[in-house]
mmCIF file of C-alpha atoms in Angstrom:
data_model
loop_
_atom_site.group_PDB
_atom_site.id
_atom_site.type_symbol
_atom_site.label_atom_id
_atom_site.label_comp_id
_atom_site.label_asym_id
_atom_site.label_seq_id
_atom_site.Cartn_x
_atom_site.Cartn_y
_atom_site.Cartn_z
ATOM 1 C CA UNK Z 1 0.000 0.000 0.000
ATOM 2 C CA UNK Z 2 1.226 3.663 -0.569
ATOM 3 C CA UNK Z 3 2.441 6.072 1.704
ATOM 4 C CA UNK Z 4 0.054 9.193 1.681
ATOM 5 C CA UNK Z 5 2.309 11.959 1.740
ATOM 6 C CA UNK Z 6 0.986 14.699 4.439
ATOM 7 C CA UNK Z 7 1.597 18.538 4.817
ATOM 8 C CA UNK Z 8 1.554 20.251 8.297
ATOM 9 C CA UNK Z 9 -1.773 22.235 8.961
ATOM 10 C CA UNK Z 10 -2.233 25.027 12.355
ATOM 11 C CA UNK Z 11 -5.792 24.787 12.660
ATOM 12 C CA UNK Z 12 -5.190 28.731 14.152
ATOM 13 C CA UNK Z 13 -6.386 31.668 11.285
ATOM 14 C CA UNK Z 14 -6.733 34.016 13.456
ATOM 15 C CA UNK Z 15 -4.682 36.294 15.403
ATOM 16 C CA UNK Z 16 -5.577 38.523 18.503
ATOM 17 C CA UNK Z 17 -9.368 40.092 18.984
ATOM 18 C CA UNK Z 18 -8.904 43.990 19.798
ATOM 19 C CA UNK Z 19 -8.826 42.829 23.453
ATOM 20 C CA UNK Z 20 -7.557 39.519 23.968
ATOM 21 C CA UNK Z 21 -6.248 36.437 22.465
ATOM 22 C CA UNK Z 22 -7.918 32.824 22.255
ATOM 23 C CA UNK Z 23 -6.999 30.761 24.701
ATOM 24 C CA UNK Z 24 -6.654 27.558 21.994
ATOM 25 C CA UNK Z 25 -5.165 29.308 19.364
ATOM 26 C CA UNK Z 26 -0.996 29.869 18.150
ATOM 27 C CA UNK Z 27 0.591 31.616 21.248
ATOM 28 C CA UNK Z 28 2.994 32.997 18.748
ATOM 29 C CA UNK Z 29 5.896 31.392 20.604
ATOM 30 C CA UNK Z 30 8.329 29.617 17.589
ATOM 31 C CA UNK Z 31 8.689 26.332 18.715
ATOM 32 C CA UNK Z 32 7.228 24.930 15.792
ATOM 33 C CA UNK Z 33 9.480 27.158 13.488
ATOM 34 C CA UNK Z 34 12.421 26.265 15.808
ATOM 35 C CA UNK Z 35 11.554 22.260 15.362
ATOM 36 C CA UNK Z 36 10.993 22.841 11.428
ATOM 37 C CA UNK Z 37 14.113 21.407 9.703
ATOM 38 C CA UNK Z 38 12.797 22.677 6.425
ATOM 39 C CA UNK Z 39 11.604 26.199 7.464
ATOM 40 C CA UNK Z 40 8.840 25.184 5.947
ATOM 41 C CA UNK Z 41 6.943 27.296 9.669
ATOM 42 C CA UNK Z 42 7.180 31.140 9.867
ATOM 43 C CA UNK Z 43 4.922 33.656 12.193
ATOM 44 C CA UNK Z 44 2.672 35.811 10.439
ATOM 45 C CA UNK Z 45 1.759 39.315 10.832
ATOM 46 C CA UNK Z 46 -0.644 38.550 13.848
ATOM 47 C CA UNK Z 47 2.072 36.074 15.425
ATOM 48 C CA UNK Z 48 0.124 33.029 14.266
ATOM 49 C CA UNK Z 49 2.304 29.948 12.946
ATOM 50 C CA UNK Z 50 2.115 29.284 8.926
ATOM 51 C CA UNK Z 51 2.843 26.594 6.891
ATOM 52 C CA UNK Z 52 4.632 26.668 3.553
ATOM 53 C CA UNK Z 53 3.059 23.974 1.436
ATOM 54 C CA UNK Z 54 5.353 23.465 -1.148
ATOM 55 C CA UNK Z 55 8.085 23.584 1.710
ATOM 56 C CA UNK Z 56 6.431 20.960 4.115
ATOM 57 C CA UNK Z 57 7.885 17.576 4.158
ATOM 58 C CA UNK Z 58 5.159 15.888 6.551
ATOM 59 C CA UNK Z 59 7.972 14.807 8.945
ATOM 60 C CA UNK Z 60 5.671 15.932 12.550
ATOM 61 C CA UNK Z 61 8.191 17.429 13.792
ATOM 62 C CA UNK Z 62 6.463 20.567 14.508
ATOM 63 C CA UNK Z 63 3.339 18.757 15.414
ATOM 64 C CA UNK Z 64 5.709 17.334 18.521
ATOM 65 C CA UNK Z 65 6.710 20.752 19.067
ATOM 66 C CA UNK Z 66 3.060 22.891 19.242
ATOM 67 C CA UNK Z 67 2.038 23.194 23.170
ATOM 68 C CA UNK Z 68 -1.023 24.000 22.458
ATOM 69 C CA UNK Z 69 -1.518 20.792 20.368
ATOM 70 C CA UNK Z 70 -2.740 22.482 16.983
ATOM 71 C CA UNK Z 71 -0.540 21.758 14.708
ATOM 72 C CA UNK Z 72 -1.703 18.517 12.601
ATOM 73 C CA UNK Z 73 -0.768 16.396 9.362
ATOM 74 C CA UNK Z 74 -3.424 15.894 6.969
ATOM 75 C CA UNK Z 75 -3.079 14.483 3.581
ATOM 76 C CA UNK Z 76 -1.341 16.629 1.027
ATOM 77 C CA UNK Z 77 -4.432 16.098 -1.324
ATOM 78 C CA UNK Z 78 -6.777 17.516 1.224
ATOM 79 C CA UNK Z 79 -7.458 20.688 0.040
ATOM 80 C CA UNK Z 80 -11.150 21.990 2.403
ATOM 81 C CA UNK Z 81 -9.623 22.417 6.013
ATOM 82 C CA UNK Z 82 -10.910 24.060 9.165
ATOM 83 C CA UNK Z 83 -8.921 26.874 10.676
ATOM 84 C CA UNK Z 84 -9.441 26.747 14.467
ATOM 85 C CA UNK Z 85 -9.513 24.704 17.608
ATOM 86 C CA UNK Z 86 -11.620 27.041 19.734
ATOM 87 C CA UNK Z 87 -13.687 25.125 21.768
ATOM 88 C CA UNK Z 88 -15.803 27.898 23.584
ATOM 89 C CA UNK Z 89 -19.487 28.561 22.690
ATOM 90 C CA UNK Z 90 -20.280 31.152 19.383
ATOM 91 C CA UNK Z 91 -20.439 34.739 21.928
ATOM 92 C CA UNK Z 92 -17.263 33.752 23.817
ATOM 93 C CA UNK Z 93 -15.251 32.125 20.389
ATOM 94 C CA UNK Z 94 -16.644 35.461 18.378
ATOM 95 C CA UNK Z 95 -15.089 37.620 21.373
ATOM 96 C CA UNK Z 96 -11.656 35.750 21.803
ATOM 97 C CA UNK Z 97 -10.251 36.097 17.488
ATOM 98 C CA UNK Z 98 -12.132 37.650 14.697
ATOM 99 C CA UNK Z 99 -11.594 34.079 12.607
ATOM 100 C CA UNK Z 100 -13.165 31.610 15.199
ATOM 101 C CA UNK Z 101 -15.725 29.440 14.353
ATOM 102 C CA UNK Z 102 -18.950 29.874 16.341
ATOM 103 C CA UNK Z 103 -20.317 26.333 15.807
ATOM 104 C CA UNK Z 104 -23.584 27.746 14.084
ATOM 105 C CA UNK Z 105 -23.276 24.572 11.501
ATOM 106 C CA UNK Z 106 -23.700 26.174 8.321
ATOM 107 C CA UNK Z 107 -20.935 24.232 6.889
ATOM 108 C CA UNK Z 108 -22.672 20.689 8.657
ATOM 109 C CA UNK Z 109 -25.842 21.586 6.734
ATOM 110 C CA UNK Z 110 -23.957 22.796 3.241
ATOM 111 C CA UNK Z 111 -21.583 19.451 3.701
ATOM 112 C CA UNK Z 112 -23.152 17.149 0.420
ATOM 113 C CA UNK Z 113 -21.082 13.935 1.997
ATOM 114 C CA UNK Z 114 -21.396 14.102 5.965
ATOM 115 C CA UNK Z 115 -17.626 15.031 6.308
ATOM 116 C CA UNK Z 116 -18.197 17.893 8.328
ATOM 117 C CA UNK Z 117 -19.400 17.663 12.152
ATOM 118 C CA UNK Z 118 -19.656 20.347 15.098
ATOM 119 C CA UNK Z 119 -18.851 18.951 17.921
ATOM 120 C CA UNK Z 120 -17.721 20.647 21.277
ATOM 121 C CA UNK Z 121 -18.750 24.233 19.496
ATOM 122 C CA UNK Z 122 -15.947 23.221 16.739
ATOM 123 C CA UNK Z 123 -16.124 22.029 13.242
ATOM 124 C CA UNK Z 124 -13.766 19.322 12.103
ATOM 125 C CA UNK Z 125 -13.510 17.980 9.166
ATOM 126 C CA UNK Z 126 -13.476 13.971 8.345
ATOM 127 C CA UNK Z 127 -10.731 14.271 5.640
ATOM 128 C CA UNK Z 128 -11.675 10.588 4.100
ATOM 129 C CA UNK Z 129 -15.048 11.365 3.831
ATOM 130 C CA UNK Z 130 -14.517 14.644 2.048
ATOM 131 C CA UNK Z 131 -14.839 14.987 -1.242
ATOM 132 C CA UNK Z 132 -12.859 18.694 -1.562
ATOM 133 C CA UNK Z 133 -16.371 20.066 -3.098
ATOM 134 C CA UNK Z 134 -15.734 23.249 -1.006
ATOM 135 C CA UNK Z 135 -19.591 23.599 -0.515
ATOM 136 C CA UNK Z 136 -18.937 23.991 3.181
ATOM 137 C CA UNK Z 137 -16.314 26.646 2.942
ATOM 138 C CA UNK Z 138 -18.459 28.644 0.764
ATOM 139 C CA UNK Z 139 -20.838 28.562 3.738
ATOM 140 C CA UNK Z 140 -19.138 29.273 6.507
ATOM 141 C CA UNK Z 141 -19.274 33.082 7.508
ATOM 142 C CA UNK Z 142 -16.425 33.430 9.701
ATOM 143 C CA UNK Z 143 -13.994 31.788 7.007
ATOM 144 C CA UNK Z 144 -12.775 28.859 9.604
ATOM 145 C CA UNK Z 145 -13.609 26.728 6.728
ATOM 146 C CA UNK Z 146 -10.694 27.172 4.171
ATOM 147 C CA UNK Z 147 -9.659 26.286 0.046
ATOM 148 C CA UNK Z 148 -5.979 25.880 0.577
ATOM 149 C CA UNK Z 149 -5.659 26.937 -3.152
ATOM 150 C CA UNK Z 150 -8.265 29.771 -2.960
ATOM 151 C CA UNK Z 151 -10.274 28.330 -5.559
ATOM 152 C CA UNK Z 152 -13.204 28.340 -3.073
ATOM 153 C CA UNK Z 153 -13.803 31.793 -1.366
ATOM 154 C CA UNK Z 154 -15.533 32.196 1.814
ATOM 155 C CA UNK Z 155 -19.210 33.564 2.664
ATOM 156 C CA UNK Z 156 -20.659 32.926 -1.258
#
């Protein structure tokens, strides 16, 4: 059997809210750039850690690295991916980052081939039941819901 081949996702988008930072969400602090042999892991703008595709080997090192556990591989093919790991209910999540998802389950509902579930006020996505159609990130008004190649923009 083949090897899928995996790229490094932070399921983090956002960045600090005016007042505060989420609790779940990239604390900014560079371990995962540290552990990235490839430097394949920067910080953007907003402190959040960000994954060069192209660059990204798949080797989990940074994934090892992330304290707050957000960093994971997914399949290189898998293209639809959700952007957060705030676990708090939709007022709290909306407060904490201006990208969180608020668990109101548009993307469940637009989702053609059940691969998209909100659980614990979080939407994750079930990457071998997905078929990439990008239905659910075309629903999803906070953009937590992402096309890794843009093809599918947010909020249609």
């Amino acid at each position: 059997m083949a090897r899928v081949k995996r790229v490094a996702v932070v399921r983090c988008a956002g960045g600090p809210a005016p007042d505060d930072r989420c609790e779940y969400g990239c604390l900014g602090c560079g371990s995962c750039v540290a552990a990235c042999r490839k430097g394949a892991i920067s910080l953007n703008q907003n402190g959040v850690a960000v994954v060069d595709r192209d660059a990204c080997v798949g080797c989990g090192l940074c994934v090892r690295a992330c304290p707050q556990g957000i960093i994971a591989l997914v399949p290189r093919t898998q293209r639809i991916l959700e952007l957060c790991s705030n676990r708090d209910a939709g007022a709290v999540a909306r407060k904490a980052c201006h990208a969180s998802c608020i668990a109101c389950g548009a993307c469940e509902r637009a989702c053609t081939s059940d691969a998209i579930h909100v659980t614990d006020n979080l939407a994750r996505i079930d990457v071998e039941a997905c078929v990439s159609c990008g239905m659910c990130a075309s629903k999803c008004p906070r953009g937590v819901i992402h096309d890794v190649f843009g093809i599918v923009a947010a909020g249609m």
